Amino acid sequence: MLVTVTQPGASSSSSPQFGVDEALNVFYQLPLLDLSDASHPAPWKSFMGNRLPDILEKVLHEFCQDDAGDGEVLIKVHATALNRADLLQRRGLYPPPPGESDIIGLEVAGTVDTLGPGLKQGWRPEDRVMALLSGGGYAEYVAVPEELLMPVPPNLTLSQAAAIPEAWLTAFQLLALVAQVKEGEVVLAHAGGSGVGTAAVQLVRQFGAVPIVTAGSAEKLKMAEELGAAAGFNYKEENFSRGVQDFTGGRGADVILDCIGGCNWEQNVGCLATDGRWVLYGTMGGRAVEGDFLGKLLAKRGHLLSSLLRSRSLQYKADLVQAFSTRVVPHFSDQAASLRPVIDSTFNLEDIAAAHRHMEANKNMGKIIINVIPQKQETQKQ
């Protein structure tokens, strides 16, 4: 097996390749080595100090893949984006599905590098694409089933496009497939300043419904309202359940998108409309529930739904990507440019730890982008 990449600062005729493991170590592959030669001194040990974890071998192996598999496209990654799931995986709380890469990263944008056999959708080298992943995004190259690729809207850069796959597909799935939002309904989205929240506000408007949000600062609420939220409630300063009831004239929200969970259950039930749908897709506020939860939910005839995206089957994700590509993607580049990814900040991959700290501090409004290829190296076309 040949490794064809370089240490930081080393020169090479080939492009350096690197990635990030669950401890946020940035791994660089070393100059051309023949690992089958047992006499070789294995210089990567000195690069890593005394530590040569199994993950390094996996990273080295995965980055050496020059070919896309059957039905796959190898993407040269220009940018990826942070998700809360990345923080959980780093702590060992959200492992990848069986058979998927241990490398963190659930979405990328880049260019087509290599086409595998058996492709059906007409992708070509250098096509600008964005993709949903189950892992492997914090790297220079990633092989992706072609069904999970989407064309990058022509008016977006690759860094902007990296903000779309995970957050927007999650929001679209929750609204269109799980909650089945109808025109005129009121949809309450928690974490209105997050990647999913900012996508949800825009999609709810696109579907002809009425978005309202919660967030933890006046700045986040203002941004959500600029995106189209009809009302916003600061959960740190007020009872959002009462605010929702006042906004709806006592009727309540038809749909709640909830990534918070346990600590909000009483207010959620309190502001849920009769026969409303409460969609749980995260538990950032705890998993435990105390009190008369079932009785109060039953009194509202409430529907408690839950959904995850990462663990879904390839066929489910392929159908989701197809529906999203048809119904939503054109609106990122139509004449009115009615949809836009919201980007909070950008970091280079070498600064991934700082990016994680930024998200952990809950400072971001929108997506945090990680440029695998620094922006100054991107062409004007990108």
mmCIF file of C-alpha atoms in Angstrom:
data_model
loop_
_atom_site.group_PDB
_atom_site.id
_atom_site.type_symbol
_atom_site.label_atom_id
_atom_site.label_comp_id
_atom_site.label_asym_id
_atom_site.label_seq_id
_atom_site.Cartn_x
_atom_site.Cartn_y
_atom_site.Cartn_z
ATOM 1 C CA MET A 1 0.000 0.000 0.000
ATOM 2 C CA LEU A 2 1.445 3.392 -0.969
ATOM 3 C CA VAL A 3 0.943 6.559 1.035
ATOM 4 C CA THR A 4 1.359 9.648 -1.109
ATOM 5 C CA VAL A 5 0.951 12.667 1.110
ATOM 6 C CA THR A 6 3.080 15.013 3.176
ATOM 7 C CA GLN A 7 3.793 16.301 6.648
ATOM 8 C CA PRO A 8 2.958 19.924 7.453
ATOM 9 C CA GLY A 9 5.498 22.118 5.704
ATOM 10 C CA ALA A 10 7.041 19.306 3.680
ATOM 11 C CA SER A 11 7.184 19.528 -0.080
ATOM 12 C CA SER A 12 5.661 16.936 -2.347
ATOM 13 C CA SER A 13 4.656 16.631 -5.935
ATOM 14 C CA SER A 14 1.268 15.376 -4.815
ATOM 15 C CA SER A 15 -1.326 17.273 -2.835
ATOM 16 C CA PRO A 16 -1.134 16.783 0.952
ATOM 17 C CA GLN A 17 -3.965 14.810 2.445
ATOM 18 C CA PHE A 18 -5.159 14.977 6.008
ATOM 19 C CA GLY A 19 -8.144 14.436 8.240
ATOM 20 C CA VAL A 20 -9.361 14.668 11.799
ATOM 21 C CA ASP A 21 -10.026 11.912 14.312
ATOM 22 C CA GLU A 22 -12.420 11.883 17.258
ATOM 23 C CA ALA A 23 -9.811 13.511 19.528
ATOM 24 C CA LEU A 24 -9.549 16.426 17.069
ATOM 25 C CA ASN A 25 -6.027 15.446 16.077
ATOM 26 C CA VAL A 26 -5.198 16.561 12.563
ATOM 27 C CA PHE A 27 -3.426 13.677 10.857
ATOM 28 C CA TYR A 28 -1.163 14.314 7.888
ATOM 29 C CA GLN A 29 0.068 11.496 5.730
ATOM 30 C CA LEU A 30 3.804 11.404 5.138
ATOM 31 C CA PRO A 31 5.920 11.442 1.970
ATOM 32 C CA LEU A 32 5.752 8.489 -0.349
ATOM 33 C CA LEU A 33 6.295 5.293 1.651
ATOM 34 C CA ASP A 34 5.971 1.654 0.825
ATOM 35 C CA LEU A 35 4.299 0.271 3.918
ATOM 36 C CA SER A 36 4.786 -3.272 2.640
ATOM 37 C CA ASP A 37 8.547 -2.813 3.207
ATOM 38 C CA ALA A 38 9.063 -4.047 6.763
ATOM 39 C CA SER A 39 12.562 -2.533 6.876
ATOM 40 C CA HIS A 40 11.214 0.990 6.473
ATOM 41 C CA PRO A 41 11.654 2.988 9.719
ATOM 42 C CA ALA A 42 8.012 4.161 9.813
ATOM 43 C CA PRO A 43 8.722 7.885 10.359
ATOM 44 C CA TRP A 44 5.118 8.694 11.163
ATOM 45 C CA LYS A 45 5.785 7.473 14.699
ATOM 46 C CA SER A 46 8.076 10.426 15.357
ATOM 47 C CA PHE A 47 5.471 12.737 13.831
ATOM 48 C CA MET A 48 2.838 11.430 16.252
ATOM 49 C CA GLY A 49 5.202 11.220 19.222
ATOM 50 C CA ASN A 50 4.672 8.086 21.281
ATOM 51 C CA ARG A 51 1.081 7.707 20.161
ATOM 52 C CA LEU A 52 0.100 5.557 17.204
ATOM 53 C CA PRO A 53 -3.564 4.725 17.800
ATOM 54 C CA ASP A 54 -5.550 2.376 15.645
ATOM 55 C CA ILE A 55 -7.453 5.351 14.302
ATOM 56 C CA LEU A 56 -4.295 6.601 12.575
ATOM 57 C CA GLU A 57 -3.955 3.376 10.661
ATOM 58 C CA LYS A 58 -7.589 3.640 9.650
ATOM 59 C CA VAL A 59 -7.145 7.253 8.599
ATOM 60 C CA LEU A 60 -4.043 6.402 6.573
ATOM 61 C CA HIS A 61 -5.841 3.513 4.937
ATOM 62 C CA GLU A 62 -8.958 5.489 4.109
ATOM 63 C CA PHE A 63 -7.031 8.425 2.688
ATOM 64 C CA CYS A 64 -5.104 6.106 0.366
ATOM 65 C CA GLN A 65 -8.230 5.141 -1.511
ATOM 66 C CA ASP A 66 -7.672 6.426 -5.048
ATOM 67 C CA ASP A 67 -10.754 4.788 -6.524
ATOM 68 C CA ALA A 68 -14.459 5.231 -5.931
ATOM 69 C CA GLY A 69 -16.354 2.004 -5.349
ATOM 70 C CA ASP A 70 -19.228 0.650 -7.362
ATOM 71 C CA GLY A 71 -21.900 3.327 -7.649
ATOM 72 C CA GLU A 72 -19.733 5.867 -5.815
ATOM 73 C CA VAL A 73 -18.170 9.227 -6.631
ATOM 74 C CA LEU A 74 -14.903 10.325 -5.048
ATOM 75 C CA ILE A 75 -15.196 13.960 -4.006
ATOM 76 C CA LYS A 76 -12.292 16.325 -3.526
ATOM 77 C CA VAL A 77 -13.523 18.127 -0.426
ATOM 78 C CA HIS A 78 -13.299 21.916 -0.398
ATOM 79 C CA ALA A 79 -15.401 22.513 2.715
ATOM 80 C CA THR A 80 -17.386 20.734 5.394
ATOM 81 C CA ALA A 81 -19.529 22.059 8.249
ATOM 82 C CA LEU A 82 -19.989 21.430 11.957
ATOM 83 C CA ASN A 83 -23.006 19.700 13.449
ATOM 84 C CA ARG A 84 -23.946 18.999 17.054
ATOM 85 C CA ALA A 85 -23.526 15.325 16.225
ATOM 86 C CA ASP A 86 -19.808 16.000 15.664
ATOM 87 C CA LEU A 87 -19.455 17.168 19.262
ATOM 88 C CA LEU A 88 -21.243 14.076 20.528
ATOM 89 C CA GLN A 89 -19.158 11.732 18.389
ATOM 90 C CA ARG A 90 -15.979 13.380 19.637
ATOM 91 C CA ARG A 91 -17.055 12.531 23.189
ATOM 92 C CA GLY A 92 -17.881 8.951 22.261
ATOM 93 C CA LEU A 93 -21.631 9.511 22.652
ATOM 94 C CA TYR A 94 -22.724 9.198 19.017
ATOM 95 C CA PRO A 95 -20.729 6.557 17.143
ATOM 96 C CA PRO A 96 -21.064 6.206 13.372
ATOM 97 C CA PRO A 97 -23.422 3.546 12.029
ATOM 98 C CA PRO A 98 -21.818 0.117 11.519
ATOM 99 C CA GLY A 99 -19.566 0.042 8.482
ATOM 100 C CA GLU A 100 -19.253 3.825 8.176
ATOM 101 C CA SER A 101 -16.099 5.900 8.552
ATOM 102 C CA ASP A 102 -14.844 6.722 12.051
ATOM 103 C CA ILE A 103 -13.771 10.129 10.772
ATOM 104 C CA ILE A 104 -16.102 12.913 11.881
ATOM 105 C CA GLY A 105 -18.111 14.971 9.378
ATOM 106 C CA LEU A 106 -21.656 14.602 8.022
ATOM 107 C CA GLU A 107 -21.595 16.868 4.960
ATOM 108 C CA VAL A 108 -19.222 18.218 2.349
ATOM 109 C CA ALA A 109 -19.046 20.384 -0.728
ATOM 110 C CA GLY A 110 -16.376 19.990 -3.357
ATOM 111 C CA THR A 111 -15.651 18.779 -6.865
ATOM 112 C CA VAL A 112 -15.936 15.373 -8.475
ATOM 113 C CA ASP A 113 -12.491 13.769 -8.577
ATOM 114 C CA THR A 114 -13.032 10.143 -9.638
ATOM 115 C CA LEU A 115 -16.051 8.244 -10.970
ATOM 116 C CA GLY A 116 -16.645 4.695 -9.836
ATOM 117 C CA PRO A 117 -18.145 1.970 -12.020
ATOM 118 C CA GLY A 118 -21.887 1.565 -12.416
ATOM 119 C CA LEU A 119 -22.916 5.217 -12.147
ATOM 120 C CA LYS A 120 -26.317 6.198 -13.550
ATOM 121 C CA GLN A 121 -26.710 9.933 -13.001
ATOM 122 C CA GLY A 122 -24.222 11.477 -15.422
ATOM 123 C CA TRP A 123 -21.755 13.066 -12.990
ATOM 124 C CA ARG A 124 -18.519 14.316 -14.577
ATOM 125 C CA PRO A 125 -15.063 15.180 -13.217
ATOM 126 C CA GLU A 126 -14.875 18.722 -11.810
ATOM 127 C CA ASP A 127 -18.661 18.942 -11.297
ATOM 128 C CA ARG A 128 -19.412 21.051 -8.216
ATOM 129 C CA VAL A 129 -21.321 18.898 -5.756
ATOM 130 C CA MET A 130 -22.547 18.813 -2.174
ATOM 131 C CA ALA A 131 -23.277 15.592 -0.331
ATOM 132 C CA LEU A 132 -24.842 14.083 2.765
ATOM 133 C CA LEU A 133 -22.551 11.672 4.634
ATOM 134 C CA SER A 134 -22.715 9.221 7.506
ATOM 135 C CA GLY A 135 -19.104 10.143 8.339
ATOM 136 C CA GLY A 136 -15.782 11.044 6.769
ATOM 137 C CA GLY A 137 -16.303 14.732 6.030
ATOM 138 C CA TYR A 138 -13.284 16.082 7.918
ATOM 139 C CA ALA A 139 -10.888 14.969 5.190
ATOM 140 C CA GLU A 140 -9.572 15.929 1.775
ATOM 141 C CA TYR A 141 -11.343 13.158 -0.140
ATOM 142 C CA VAL A 142 -14.464 11.136 0.539
ATOM 143 C CA ALA A 143 -16.243 8.465 -1.507
ATOM 144 C CA VAL A 144 -20.013 8.915 -1.594
ATOM 145 C CA PRO A 145 -22.866 6.890 -3.138
ATOM 146 C CA GLU A 146 -24.004 8.916 -6.133
ATOM 147 C CA GLU A 147 -27.581 8.975 -4.824
ATOM 148 C CA LEU A 148 -26.458 11.282 -1.999
ATOM 149 C CA LEU A 149 -24.909 13.918 -4.276
ATOM 150 C CA MET A 150 -26.581 17.181 -5.210
ATOM 151 C CA PRO A 151 -25.412 19.861 -7.649
ATOM 152 C CA VAL A 152 -24.197 23.052 -6.019
ATOM 153 C CA PRO A 153 -26.479 25.984 -6.941
ATOM 154 C CA PRO A 154 -24.560 28.137 -9.433
ATOM 155 C CA ASN A 155 -24.724 31.310 -7.355
ATOM 156 C CA LEU A 156 -23.189 29.714 -4.236
ATOM 157 C CA THR A 157 -19.548 29.159 -3.383
ATOM 158 C CA LEU A 158 -18.455 25.721 -2.226
ATOM 159 C CA SER A 159 -18.074 27.073 1.304
ATOM 160 C CA GLN A 160 -21.674 28.261 1.239
ATOM 161 C CA ALA A 161 -22.853 24.974 -0.229
ATOM 162 C CA ALA A 162 -21.233 23.041 2.628
ATOM 163 C CA ALA A 163 -23.835 24.614 4.929
ATOM 164 C CA ILE A 164 -26.713 22.922 3.122
ATOM 165 C CA PRO A 165 -26.740 19.091 3.184
ATOM 166 C CA GLU A 166 -27.137 18.034 6.823
ATOM 167 C CA ALA A 167 -29.067 20.998 8.225
ATOM 168 C CA TRP A 168 -31.385 21.555 5.280
ATOM 169 C CA LEU A 169 -32.071 17.874 4.635
ATOM 170 C CA THR A 170 -32.812 17.418 8.341
ATOM 171 C CA ALA A 171 -35.232 20.349 8.371
ATOM 172 C CA PHE A 172 -36.848 19.208 5.122
ATOM 173 C CA GLN A 173 -37.246 15.664 6.424
ATOM 174 C CA LEU A 174 -38.816 16.814 9.691
ATOM 175 C CA LEU A 175 -41.228 19.223 8.037
ATOM 176 C CA ALA A 176 -42.196 17.438 4.822
ATOM 177 C CA LEU A 177 -41.932 13.745 5.703
ATOM 178 C CA VAL A 178 -42.356 13.453 9.466
ATOM 179 C CA ALA A 179 -44.666 16.326 10.459
ATOM 180 C CA GLN A 180 -46.207 16.703 6.976
ATOM 181 C CA VAL A 181 -46.698 20.425 7.484
ATOM 182 C CA LYS A 182 -49.723 21.944 5.792
ATOM 183 C CA GLU A 183 -50.310 25.409 4.439
ATOM 184 C CA GLY A 184 -51.370 27.886 7.111
ATOM 185 C CA GLU A 185 -50.180 25.814 10.085
ATOM 186 C CA VAL A 186 -48.072 27.368 12.838
ATOM 187 C CA VAL A 187 -44.689 25.701 13.307
ATOM 188 C CA LEU A 188 -42.583 26.341 16.419
ATOM 189 C CA ALA A 189 -38.869 25.643 15.850
ATOM 190 C CA HIS A 190 -36.604 25.521 18.871
ATOM 191 C CA ALA A 191 -33.002 26.715 18.455
ATOM 192 C CA GLY A 192 -34.109 29.178 15.818
ATOM 193 C CA GLY A 193 -30.566 30.465 15.373
ATOM 194 C CA SER A 194 -29.048 27.053 14.625
ATOM 195 C CA GLY A 195 -28.330 25.559 11.215
ATOM 196 C CA VAL A 196 -31.484 23.441 11.297
ATOM 197 C CA GLY A 197 -33.474 26.290 12.834
ATOM 198 C CA THR A 198 -32.531 28.842 10.197
ATOM 199 C CA ALA A 199 -33.289 26.300 7.470
ATOM 200 C CA ALA A 200 -36.619 25.386 9.059
ATOM 201 C CA VAL A 201 -37.793 29.000 9.225
ATOM 202 C CA GLN A 202 -37.195 29.437 5.505
ATOM 203 C CA LEU A 203 -38.716 26.091 4.537
ATOM 204 C CA VAL A 204 -41.843 26.678 6.626
ATOM 205 C CA ARG A 205 -42.364 29.914 4.714
ATOM 206 C CA GLN A 206 -41.690 28.088 1.451
ATOM 207 C CA PHE A 207 -44.409 25.578 2.344
ATOM 208 C CA GLY A 208 -46.943 28.338 3.055
ATOM 209 C CA ALA A 209 -46.988 27.807 6.829
ATOM 210 C CA VAL A 210 -46.132 30.225 9.671
ATOM 211 C CA PRO A 211 -42.757 29.836 11.446
ATOM 212 C CA ILE A 212 -42.150 30.964 15.021
ATOM 213 C CA VAL A 213 -38.999 30.259 17.012
ATOM 214 C CA THR A 214 -37.269 30.151 20.352
ATOM 215 C CA ALA A 215 -33.658 31.213 20.865
ATOM 216 C CA GLY A 216 -31.368 32.308 23.670
ATOM 217 C CA SER A 217 -30.484 35.845 22.599
ATOM 218 C CA ALA A 218 -32.028 38.920 21.044
ATOM 219 C CA GLU A 219 -29.519 38.703 18.180
ATOM 220 C CA LYS A 220 -30.619 35.186 17.258
ATOM 221 C CA LEU A 221 -34.284 36.143 17.425
ATOM 222 C CA LYS A 222 -33.675 39.160 15.206
ATOM 223 C CA MET A 223 -31.893 37.034 12.630
ATOM 224 C CA ALA A 224 -34.730 34.466 12.654
ATOM 225 C CA GLU A 225 -37.272 37.219 12.104
ATOM 226 C CA GLU A 226 -35.207 38.589 9.197
ATOM 227 C CA LEU A 227 -35.375 35.108 7.667
ATOM 228 C CA GLY A 228 -39.168 35.077 7.976
ATOM 229 C CA ALA A 229 -40.106 34.060 11.510
ATOM 230 C CA ALA A 230 -43.416 35.625 12.470
ATOM 231 C CA ALA A 231 -42.524 35.711 16.174
ATOM 232 C CA GLY A 232 -39.665 34.767 18.471
ATOM 233 C CA PHE A 233 -39.323 34.024 22.174
ATOM 234 C CA ASN A 234 -36.199 34.199 24.334
ATOM 235 C CA TYR A 235 -36.385 31.018 26.369
ATOM 236 C CA LYS A 236 -33.910 32.452 28.889
ATOM 237 C CA GLU A 237 -36.121 35.412 29.715
ATOM 238 C CA GLU A 238 -39.729 34.356 29.184
ATOM 239 C CA ASN A 239 -42.140 31.456 29.196
ATOM 240 C CA PHE A 240 -42.249 30.576 25.509
ATOM 241 C CA SER A 241 -45.382 28.480 25.993
ATOM 242 C CA ARG A 242 -47.290 31.549 27.065
ATOM 243 C CA GLY A 243 -45.847 33.498 24.149
ATOM 244 C CA VAL A 244 -46.976 30.858 21.657
ATOM 245 C CA GLN A 245 -50.460 30.788 23.161
ATOM 246 C CA ASP A 246 -50.700 34.563 22.918
ATOM 247 C CA PHE A 247 -49.481 34.571 19.314
ATOM 248 C CA THR A 248 -51.974 31.896 18.254
ATOM 249 C CA GLY A 249 -54.909 33.261 20.217
ATOM 250 C CA GLY A 250 -54.861 30.278 22.565
ATOM 251 C CA ARG A 251 -54.875 27.648 19.834
ATOM 252 C CA GLY A 252 -51.216 26.598 20.128
ATOM 253 C CA ALA A 253 -48.634 25.431 17.610
ATOM 254 C CA ASP A 254 -49.673 22.782 15.106
ATOM 255 C CA VAL A 255 -46.095 21.484 14.870
ATOM 256 C CA ILE A 256 -43.113 21.728 17.225
ATOM 257 C CA LEU A 257 -39.596 20.936 15.987
ATOM 258 C CA ASP A 258 -37.712 20.045 19.147
ATOM 259 C CA CYS A 259 -33.975 19.399 19.480
ATOM 260 C CA ILE A 260 -34.012 20.225 23.214
ATOM 261 C CA GLY A 261 -36.067 17.470 24.823
ATOM 262 C CA GLY A 262 -36.477 16.878 28.538
ATOM 263 C CA CYS A 263 -36.234 20.313 30.149
ATOM 264 C CA ASN A 264 -38.857 21.784 27.826
ATOM 265 C CA TRP A 265 -41.510 19.117 27.953
ATOM 266 C CA GLU A 266 -44.076 20.993 30.086
ATOM 267 C CA GLN A 267 -43.885 24.157 28.004
ATOM 268 C CA ASN A 268 -43.998 22.120 24.805
ATOM 269 C CA VAL A 269 -47.141 20.292 25.851
ATOM 270 C CA GLY A 270 -48.597 23.546 27.125
ATOM 271 C CA CYS A 271 -48.268 25.292 23.746
ATOM 272 C CA LEU A 272 -49.052 22.303 21.508
ATOM 273 C CA ALA A 273 -52.340 22.606 19.660
ATOM 274 C CA THR A 274 -54.953 19.896 20.105
ATOM 275 C CA ASP A 275 -54.013 17.073 17.697
ATOM 276 C CA GLY A 276 -50.662 18.804 17.168
ATOM 277 C CA ARG A 277 -47.434 17.072 16.155
ATOM 278 C CA TRP A 278 -44.389 17.310 18.388
ATOM 279 C CA VAL A 279 -41.301 16.189 16.464
ATOM 280 C CA LEU A 280 -38.310 15.277 18.615
ATOM 281 C CA TYR A 281 -34.940 15.114 16.841
ATOM 282 C CA GLY A 282 -32.484 15.862 19.664
ATOM 283 C CA THR A 283 -32.106 15.904 23.441
ATOM 284 C CA MET A 284 -29.756 18.800 24.103
ATOM 285 C CA GLY A 285 -31.812 19.695 27.168
ATOM 286 C CA GLY A 286 -31.821 16.205 28.674
ATOM 287 C CA ARG A 287 -33.490 12.865 28.141
ATOM 288 C CA ALA A 288 -35.226 12.395 31.477
ATOM 289 C CA VAL A 289 -38.853 13.481 31.945
ATOM 290 C CA GLU A 290 -40.535 13.857 35.330
ATOM 291 C CA GLY A 291 -44.177 14.560 36.027
ATOM 292 C CA ASP A 292 -47.489 13.869 34.313
ATOM 293 C CA PHE A 293 -46.039 13.887 30.813
ATOM 294 C CA LEU A 294 -48.228 11.187 29.295
ATOM 295 C CA GLY A 295 -51.414 12.461 30.885
ATOM 296 C CA LYS A 296 -50.930 16.000 29.626
ATOM 297 C CA LEU A 297 -49.932 14.831 26.153
ATOM 298 C CA LEU A 298 -52.945 12.542 26.036
ATOM 299 C CA ALA A 299 -55.236 15.410 27.026
ATOM 300 C CA LYS A 300 -54.048 17.299 23.928
ATOM 301 C CA ARG A 301 -54.365 14.177 21.749
ATOM 302 C CA GLY A 302 -50.803 15.104 20.841
ATOM 303 C CA HIS A 303 -48.690 13.124 18.409
ATOM 304 C CA LEU A 304 -45.132 12.594 19.663
ATOM 305 C CA LEU A 305 -42.899 11.772 16.706
ATOM 306 C CA SER A 306 -39.147 11.270 16.603
ATOM 307 C CA SER A 307 -36.570 11.044 13.879
ATOM 308 C CA LEU A 308 -32.850 10.712 13.209
ATOM 309 C CA LEU A 309 -31.224 11.012 9.796
ATOM 310 C CA ARG A 310 -27.734 9.551 10.127
ATOM 311 C CA SER A 311 -28.893 6.010 10.884
ATOM 312 C CA ARG A 312 -31.425 5.860 8.031
ATOM 313 C CA SER A 313 -30.974 3.437 5.151
ATOM 314 C CA LEU A 314 -29.268 4.454 1.921
ATOM 315 C CA GLN A 315 -32.576 4.118 0.072
ATOM 316 C CA TYR A 316 -34.346 6.437 2.525
ATOM 317 C CA LYS A 317 -31.586 9.028 2.217
ATOM 318 C CA ALA A 318 -31.566 8.688 -1.575
ATOM 319 C CA ASP A 319 -35.315 9.334 -1.725
ATOM 320 C CA LEU A 320 -34.904 12.291 0.629
ATOM 321 C CA VAL A 321 -32.094 13.788 -1.441
ATOM 322 C CA GLN A 322 -34.129 13.346 -4.623
ATOM 323 C CA ALA A 323 -37.181 15.063 -3.141
ATOM 324 C CA PHE A 324 -35.057 17.880 -1.713
ATOM 325 C CA SER A 325 -33.214 18.352 -5.003
ATOM 326 C CA THR A 326 -36.506 18.671 -6.839
ATOM 327 C CA ARG A 327 -38.519 20.746 -4.379
ATOM 328 C CA VAL A 328 -35.930 22.914 -2.639
ATOM 329 C CA VAL A 329 -32.541 23.200 -4.351
ATOM 330 C CA PRO A 330 -33.833 25.309 -7.278
ATOM 331 C CA HIS A 331 -34.966 27.975 -4.808
ATOM 332 C CA PHE A 332 -31.368 28.680 -3.748
ATOM 333 C CA SER A 333 -30.698 30.104 -7.208
ATOM 334 C CA ASP A 334 -34.048 31.222 -8.588
ATOM 335 C CA GLN A 335 -34.567 34.848 -9.541
ATOM 336 C CA ALA A 336 -35.792 35.830 -6.103
ATOM 337 C CA ALA A 337 -33.101 33.722 -4.345
ATOM 338 C CA SER A 338 -35.778 32.892 -1.815
ATOM 339 C CA LEU A 339 -33.612 30.483 0.191
ATOM 340 C CA ARG A 340 -30.107 30.973 1.527
ATOM 341 C CA PRO A 341 -27.779 29.061 3.826
ATOM 342 C CA VAL A 342 -26.909 31.068 6.925
ATOM 343 C CA ILE A 343 -23.212 30.996 7.790
ATOM 344 C CA ASP A 344 -21.937 32.089 11.181
ATOM 345 C CA SER A 345 -18.177 31.728 10.730
ATOM 346 C CA THR A 346 -15.459 29.868 8.869
ATOM 347 C CA PHE A 347 -12.355 28.044 10.103
ATOM 348 C CA ASN A 348 -9.600 26.130 8.371
ATOM 349 C CA LEU A 349 -9.384 22.412 9.115
ATOM 350 C CA GLU A 350 -6.216 22.880 11.149
ATOM 351 C CA ASP A 351 -8.281 25.070 13.517
ATOM 352 C CA ILE A 352 -11.001 22.490 14.029
ATOM 353 C CA ALA A 353 -10.612 22.527 17.831
ATOM 354 C CA ALA A 354 -11.368 26.262 17.925
ATOM 355 C CA ALA A 355 -14.417 25.681 15.737
ATOM 356 C CA HIS A 356 -15.700 23.015 18.134
ATOM 357 C CA ARG A 357 -15.176 25.326 21.093
ATOM 358 C CA HIS A 358 -17.158 28.024 19.283
ATOM 359 C CA MET A 359 -20.107 25.673 18.844
ATOM 360 C CA GLU A 360 -19.841 24.324 22.388
ATOM 361 C CA ALA A 361 -20.130 27.895 23.676
ATOM 362 C CA ASN A 362 -23.418 28.157 21.749
ATOM 363 C CA LYS A 363 -22.197 31.339 20.090
ATOM 364 C CA ASN A 364 -23.027 30.494 16.506
ATOM 365 C CA MET A 365 -25.935 31.867 14.501
ATOM 366 C CA GLY A 366 -26.218 29.544 11.542
ATOM 367 C CA LYS A 367 -23.598 27.112 10.319
ATOM 368 C CA ILE A 368 -19.911 26.918 11.159
ATOM 369 C CA ILE A 369 -17.952 26.139 7.997
ATOM 370 C CA ILE A 370 -14.630 24.284 7.896
ATOM 371 C CA ASN A 371 -12.548 25.056 4.820
ATOM 372 C CA VAL A 372 -10.458 22.030 3.919
ATOM 373 C CA ILE A 373 -9.002 24.069 1.072
ATOM 374 C CA PRO A 374 -8.400 27.591 2.468
ATOM 375 C CA GLN A 375 -10.650 30.163 0.850
ATOM 376 C CA LYS A 376 -7.757 32.076 -0.698
ATOM 377 C CA GLN A 377 -6.949 28.941 -2.717
ATOM 378 C CA GLU A 378 -10.436 28.668 -4.187
ATOM 379 C CA THR A 379 -10.905 29.936 -7.725
ATOM 380 C CA GLN A 380 -13.345 32.674 -8.637
ATOM 381 C CA LYS A 381 -15.667 30.054 -10.106
ATOM 382 C CA GLN A 382 -15.898 28.320 -6.751
#
